[in-house]
XYZ file of C-alpha atoms in Angstrom:
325
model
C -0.430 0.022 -2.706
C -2.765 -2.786 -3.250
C -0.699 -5.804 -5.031
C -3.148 -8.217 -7.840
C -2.262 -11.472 -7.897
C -0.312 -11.032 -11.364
C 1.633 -8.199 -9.344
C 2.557 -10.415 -6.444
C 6.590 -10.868 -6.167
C 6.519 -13.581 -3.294
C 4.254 -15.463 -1.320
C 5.583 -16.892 2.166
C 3.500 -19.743 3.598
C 4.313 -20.273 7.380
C 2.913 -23.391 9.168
C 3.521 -25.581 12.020
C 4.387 -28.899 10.699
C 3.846 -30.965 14.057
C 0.019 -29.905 14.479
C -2.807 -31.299 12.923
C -3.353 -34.780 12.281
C -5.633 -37.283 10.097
C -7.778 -35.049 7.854
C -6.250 -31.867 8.726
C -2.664 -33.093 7.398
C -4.086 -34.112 4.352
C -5.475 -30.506 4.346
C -2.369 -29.341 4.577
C -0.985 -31.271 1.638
C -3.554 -29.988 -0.676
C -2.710 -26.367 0.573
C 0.816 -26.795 -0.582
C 0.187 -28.542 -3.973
C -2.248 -25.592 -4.575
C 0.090 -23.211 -3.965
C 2.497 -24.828 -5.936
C 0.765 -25.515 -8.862
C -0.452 -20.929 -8.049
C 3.502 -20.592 -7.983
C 3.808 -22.068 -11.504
C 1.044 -20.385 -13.120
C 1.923 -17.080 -12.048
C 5.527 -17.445 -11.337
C 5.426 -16.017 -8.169
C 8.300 -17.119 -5.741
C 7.188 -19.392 -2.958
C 8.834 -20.287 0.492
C 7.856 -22.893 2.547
C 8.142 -21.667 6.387
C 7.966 -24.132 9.232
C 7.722 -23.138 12.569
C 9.544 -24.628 15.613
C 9.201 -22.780 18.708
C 6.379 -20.595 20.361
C 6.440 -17.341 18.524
C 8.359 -18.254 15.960
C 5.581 -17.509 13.274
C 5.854 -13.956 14.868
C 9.687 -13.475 14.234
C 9.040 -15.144 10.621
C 6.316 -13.001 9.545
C 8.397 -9.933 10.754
C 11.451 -10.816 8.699
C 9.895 -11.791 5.784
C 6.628 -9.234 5.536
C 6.783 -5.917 5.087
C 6.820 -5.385 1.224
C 3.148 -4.607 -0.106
C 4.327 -7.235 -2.916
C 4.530 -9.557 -0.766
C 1.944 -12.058 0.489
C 2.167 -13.533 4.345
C 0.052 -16.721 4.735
C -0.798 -18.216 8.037
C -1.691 -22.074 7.485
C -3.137 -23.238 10.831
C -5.109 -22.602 13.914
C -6.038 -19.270 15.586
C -2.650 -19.364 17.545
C -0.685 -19.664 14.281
C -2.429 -16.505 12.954
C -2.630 -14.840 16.000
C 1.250 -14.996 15.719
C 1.889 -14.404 12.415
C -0.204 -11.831 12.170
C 1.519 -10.141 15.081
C 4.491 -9.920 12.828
C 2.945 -7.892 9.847
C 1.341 -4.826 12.226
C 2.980 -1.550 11.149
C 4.131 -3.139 7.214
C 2.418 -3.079 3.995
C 2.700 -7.094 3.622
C -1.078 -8.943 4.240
C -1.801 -11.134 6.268
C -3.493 -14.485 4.610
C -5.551 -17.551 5.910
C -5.187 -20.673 5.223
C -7.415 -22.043 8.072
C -6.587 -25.178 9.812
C -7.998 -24.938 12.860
C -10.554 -25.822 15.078
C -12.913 -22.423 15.476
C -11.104 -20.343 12.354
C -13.272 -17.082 14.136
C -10.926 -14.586 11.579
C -10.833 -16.572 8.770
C -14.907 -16.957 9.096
C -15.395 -13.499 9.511
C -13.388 -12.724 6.401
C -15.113 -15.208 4.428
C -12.019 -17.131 4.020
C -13.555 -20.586 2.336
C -12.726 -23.299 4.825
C -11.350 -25.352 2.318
C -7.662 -25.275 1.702
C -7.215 -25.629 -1.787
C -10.052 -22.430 -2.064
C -8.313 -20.627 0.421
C -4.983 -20.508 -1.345
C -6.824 -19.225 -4.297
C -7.960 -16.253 -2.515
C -4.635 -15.601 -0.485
C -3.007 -15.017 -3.966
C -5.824 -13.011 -5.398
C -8.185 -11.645 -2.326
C -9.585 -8.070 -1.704
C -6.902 -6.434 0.775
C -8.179 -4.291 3.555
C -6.540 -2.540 5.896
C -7.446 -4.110 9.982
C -7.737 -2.925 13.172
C -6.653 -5.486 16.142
C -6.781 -4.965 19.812
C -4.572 -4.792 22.979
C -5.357 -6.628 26.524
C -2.533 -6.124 29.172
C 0.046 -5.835 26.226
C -1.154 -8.386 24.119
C -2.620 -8.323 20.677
C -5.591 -10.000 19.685
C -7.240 -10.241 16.053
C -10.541 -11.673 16.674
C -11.326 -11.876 20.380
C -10.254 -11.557 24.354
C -11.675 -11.555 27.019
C -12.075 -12.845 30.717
C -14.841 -14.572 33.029
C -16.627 -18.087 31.383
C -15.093 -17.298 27.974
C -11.445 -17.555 29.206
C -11.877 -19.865 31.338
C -13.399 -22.053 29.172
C -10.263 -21.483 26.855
C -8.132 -22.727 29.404
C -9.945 -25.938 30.136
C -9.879 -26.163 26.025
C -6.067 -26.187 25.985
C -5.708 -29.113 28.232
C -8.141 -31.364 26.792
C -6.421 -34.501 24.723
C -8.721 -33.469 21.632
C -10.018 -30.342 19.887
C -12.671 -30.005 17.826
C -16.392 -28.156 18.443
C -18.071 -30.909 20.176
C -15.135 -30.833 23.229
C -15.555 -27.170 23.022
C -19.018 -27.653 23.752
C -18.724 -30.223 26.228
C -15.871 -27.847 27.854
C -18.207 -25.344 28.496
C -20.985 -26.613 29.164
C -18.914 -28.365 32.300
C -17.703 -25.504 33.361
C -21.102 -22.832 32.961
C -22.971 -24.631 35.530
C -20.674 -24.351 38.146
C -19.107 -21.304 37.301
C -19.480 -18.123 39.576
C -20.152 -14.688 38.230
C -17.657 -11.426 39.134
C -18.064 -8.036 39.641
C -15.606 -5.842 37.358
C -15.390 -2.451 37.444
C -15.180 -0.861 33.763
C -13.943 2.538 32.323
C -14.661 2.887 29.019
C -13.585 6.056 26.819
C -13.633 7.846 30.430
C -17.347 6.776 31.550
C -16.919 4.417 34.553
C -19.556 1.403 35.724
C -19.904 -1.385 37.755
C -21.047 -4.703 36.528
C -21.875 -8.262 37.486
C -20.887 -10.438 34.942
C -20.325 -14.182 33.681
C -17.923 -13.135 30.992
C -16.695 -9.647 29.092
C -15.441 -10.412 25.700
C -13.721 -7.700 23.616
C -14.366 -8.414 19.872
C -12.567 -6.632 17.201
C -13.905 -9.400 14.877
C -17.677 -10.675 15.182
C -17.123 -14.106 16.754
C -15.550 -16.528 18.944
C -15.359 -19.248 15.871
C -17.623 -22.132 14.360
C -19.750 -19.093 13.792
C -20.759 -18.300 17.298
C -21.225 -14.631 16.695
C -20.753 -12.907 19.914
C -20.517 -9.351 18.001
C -22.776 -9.241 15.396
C -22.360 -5.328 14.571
C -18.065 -5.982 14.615
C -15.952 -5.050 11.949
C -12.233 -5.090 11.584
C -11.364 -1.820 9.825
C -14.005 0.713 11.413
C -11.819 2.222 14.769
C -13.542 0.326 17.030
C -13.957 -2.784 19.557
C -17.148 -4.132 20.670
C -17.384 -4.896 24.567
C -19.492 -7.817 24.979
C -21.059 -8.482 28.950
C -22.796 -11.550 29.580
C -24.743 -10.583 32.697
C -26.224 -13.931 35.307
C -28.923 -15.412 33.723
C -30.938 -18.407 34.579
C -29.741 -21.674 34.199
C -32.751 -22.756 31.895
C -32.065 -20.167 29.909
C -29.087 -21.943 28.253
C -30.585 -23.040 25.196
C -31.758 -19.915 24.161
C -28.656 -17.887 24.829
C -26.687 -20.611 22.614
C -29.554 -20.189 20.253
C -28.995 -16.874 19.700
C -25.175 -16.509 19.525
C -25.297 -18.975 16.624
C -27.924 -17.010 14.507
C -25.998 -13.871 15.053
C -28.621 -12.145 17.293
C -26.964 -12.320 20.927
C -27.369 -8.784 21.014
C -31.105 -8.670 20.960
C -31.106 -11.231 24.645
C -31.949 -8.538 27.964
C -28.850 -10.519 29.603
C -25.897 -9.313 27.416
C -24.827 -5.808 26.710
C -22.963 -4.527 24.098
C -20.689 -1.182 24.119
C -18.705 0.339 21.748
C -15.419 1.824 22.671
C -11.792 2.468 22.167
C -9.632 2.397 25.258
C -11.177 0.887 28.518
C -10.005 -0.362 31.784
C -10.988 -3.426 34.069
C -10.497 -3.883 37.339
C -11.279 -7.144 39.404
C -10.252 -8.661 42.563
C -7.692 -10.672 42.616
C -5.978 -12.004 39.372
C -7.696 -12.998 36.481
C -7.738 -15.609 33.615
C -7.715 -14.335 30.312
C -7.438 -14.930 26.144
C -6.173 -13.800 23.233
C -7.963 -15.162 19.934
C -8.485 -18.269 22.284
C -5.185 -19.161 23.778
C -4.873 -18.500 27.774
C -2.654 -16.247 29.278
C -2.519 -14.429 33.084
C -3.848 -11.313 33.280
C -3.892 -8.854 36.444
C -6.124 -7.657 38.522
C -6.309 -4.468 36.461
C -5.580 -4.312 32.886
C -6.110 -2.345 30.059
C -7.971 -2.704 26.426
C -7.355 -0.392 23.728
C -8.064 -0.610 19.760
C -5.011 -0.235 17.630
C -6.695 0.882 13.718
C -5.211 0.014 10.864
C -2.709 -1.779 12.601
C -1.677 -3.956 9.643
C -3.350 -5.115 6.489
C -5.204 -8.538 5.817
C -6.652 -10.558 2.528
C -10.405 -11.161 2.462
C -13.168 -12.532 0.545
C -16.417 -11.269 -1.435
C -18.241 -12.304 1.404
C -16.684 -10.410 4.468
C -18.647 -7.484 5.227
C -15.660 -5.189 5.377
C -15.198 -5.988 1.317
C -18.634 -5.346 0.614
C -19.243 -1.926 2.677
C -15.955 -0.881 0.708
C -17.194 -2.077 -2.613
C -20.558 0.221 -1.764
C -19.048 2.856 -0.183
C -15.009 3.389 -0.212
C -12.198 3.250 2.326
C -13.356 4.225 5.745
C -17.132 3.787 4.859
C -17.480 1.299 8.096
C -15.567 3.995 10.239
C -18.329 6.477 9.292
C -21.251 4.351 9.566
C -20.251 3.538 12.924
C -19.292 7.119 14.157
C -22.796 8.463 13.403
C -24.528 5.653 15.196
């Protein structure tokens, strides 16, 4: 059941109140008085949920979602929707995106509008599709995981004093010329290869965030993850690389490989560095990646590619298209 706006019984906005600061407070502010002002109009209930512990978005999201006439909104980063959105998989309440954060890779890809009072527009009244989301060693991601540069670069993110795409940059750009490539050995859907690699990234969404597409061909409600392997490349061949994961055609360079799959499993010496939707977490030596369809249900805009395959096509239109290919 697919809930319009005038349908909608309660909307539940969950944020963390102690991040963000300068402009992205007053983001904040405007998200609220939107919603308020939304709550009014429509006389929809709305509850205010701060946050005040790691995971805590997850246990909110589970006690509140569930009910497709209900609305779950995630006003943050990618950690605050990673969370939430962990909550809703396996209910009928969707997951919206109020984005706040410094990359916003999900919210881009389901052409959420960046700007908050726009986004809480489309949270009460957006397309709803149903989403896939991944697994790596047991945890879920939404947009992308991976290990090699990627993560490591994620780690180096987290302990820098400021966010924002130009430390991002400057984080791996630090870290790519002195970083050593690893061999992984990859099962995917039963077929088994070696590879050399600077990074494997497993995308159920197109891209990293800031509209670095690392997966141009992704989509989150087709059955599938992209497995993205950024083989050693030469040093001058930076720009270009960069060039090309911004315009969305990554896929075309000779150095990176892209396979479609389902379940896989890596295996690497030693331990390895990993990340889920760009926070880092440990990962062994041997894990395991595995799609998870339809896992829960999400709010996007006229833009996303999901909504307009479905608009041309019907429910499962994606899964086909990429089944045949």
């Amino acid at each position: 059941m697919e809930a319009s706006a005038k349908d909608l019984q309660g909307m539940y906005l969950i944020l963390n109140p102690k991040s963000g600061k300068g402009g992205r407070r007053s983001a904040k502010r405007n998200a609220l008085l939107r919603a308020r002002v939304l709550r009014k109009q429509l006389g929809v209930e709305l509850e205010l949920l701060p946050t005040t512990h790691a995971g805590h978005a997850t246990e909110l999201a589970r006690t509140h979602g569930g009910d497709a006439l209900v609305r779950v909104v995630a006003i943050g980063g990618d950690g605050t929707v990673n969370e939430t959105a962990c909550g809703l998989i396996g209910g009928q309440s969707p997951l919206g995106i109020v984005p706040m954060g410094s990359g916003n890779g999900l919210a881009r890809h389901l052409g959420i509008p960046l700007g908050p009072a726009a986004a809480v527009d489309l949270a009460f009244a957006g397309r709803v599709i149903d989403m896939d989301c991944g697994t790596i060693g047991g945890r879920h991601f939404f947009t992308t995981a991976g290990v090699g540069l990627d993560a490591e670069v994620g780690w180096a993110f987290a302990n820098l004093s400021g966010r924002g795409l130009a430390n991002y940059i400057r984080a791996t750009t630090e870290l790519f010329f002195r970083y050593r490539p690893k061999r992984y050995r990859i099962t995917v859907d039963g077929q088994t290869m070696e590879r050399e690699a600077l990074m494997v990234t497993f995308a159920n969404a197109s891209q990293f965030g800031n509209n670095a597409i690392i997966a141009p061909a992704a989509r989150v409600n087709d059955g599938w993850l992209d497995m993205v392997i950024v083989k050693p490349f030469p040093k001058v061949a930076i720009g270009v690389l960069a060039s090309m994961l911004m315009s969305g055609r990554v896929d075309r360079v000779s150095y990176v490989e892209s396979i479609r799959f389902q379940h896989a499993v890596v295996e690497m010496e030693g331990d390895s560095k990993g990340h889920v939707d760009g926070e880092p977490f440990e990962l062994g030596g041997r894990f395991e990646v595995r799609v998870v369809p339809s896992a829960l249900r999400a709010i996007a805009g006229g833009r996303a590619r999901e909504v307009r395959e479905l608009e041309r096509g019907g429910k499962g239109h994606g899964l086909l298209h990429r089944a045949m290919q």
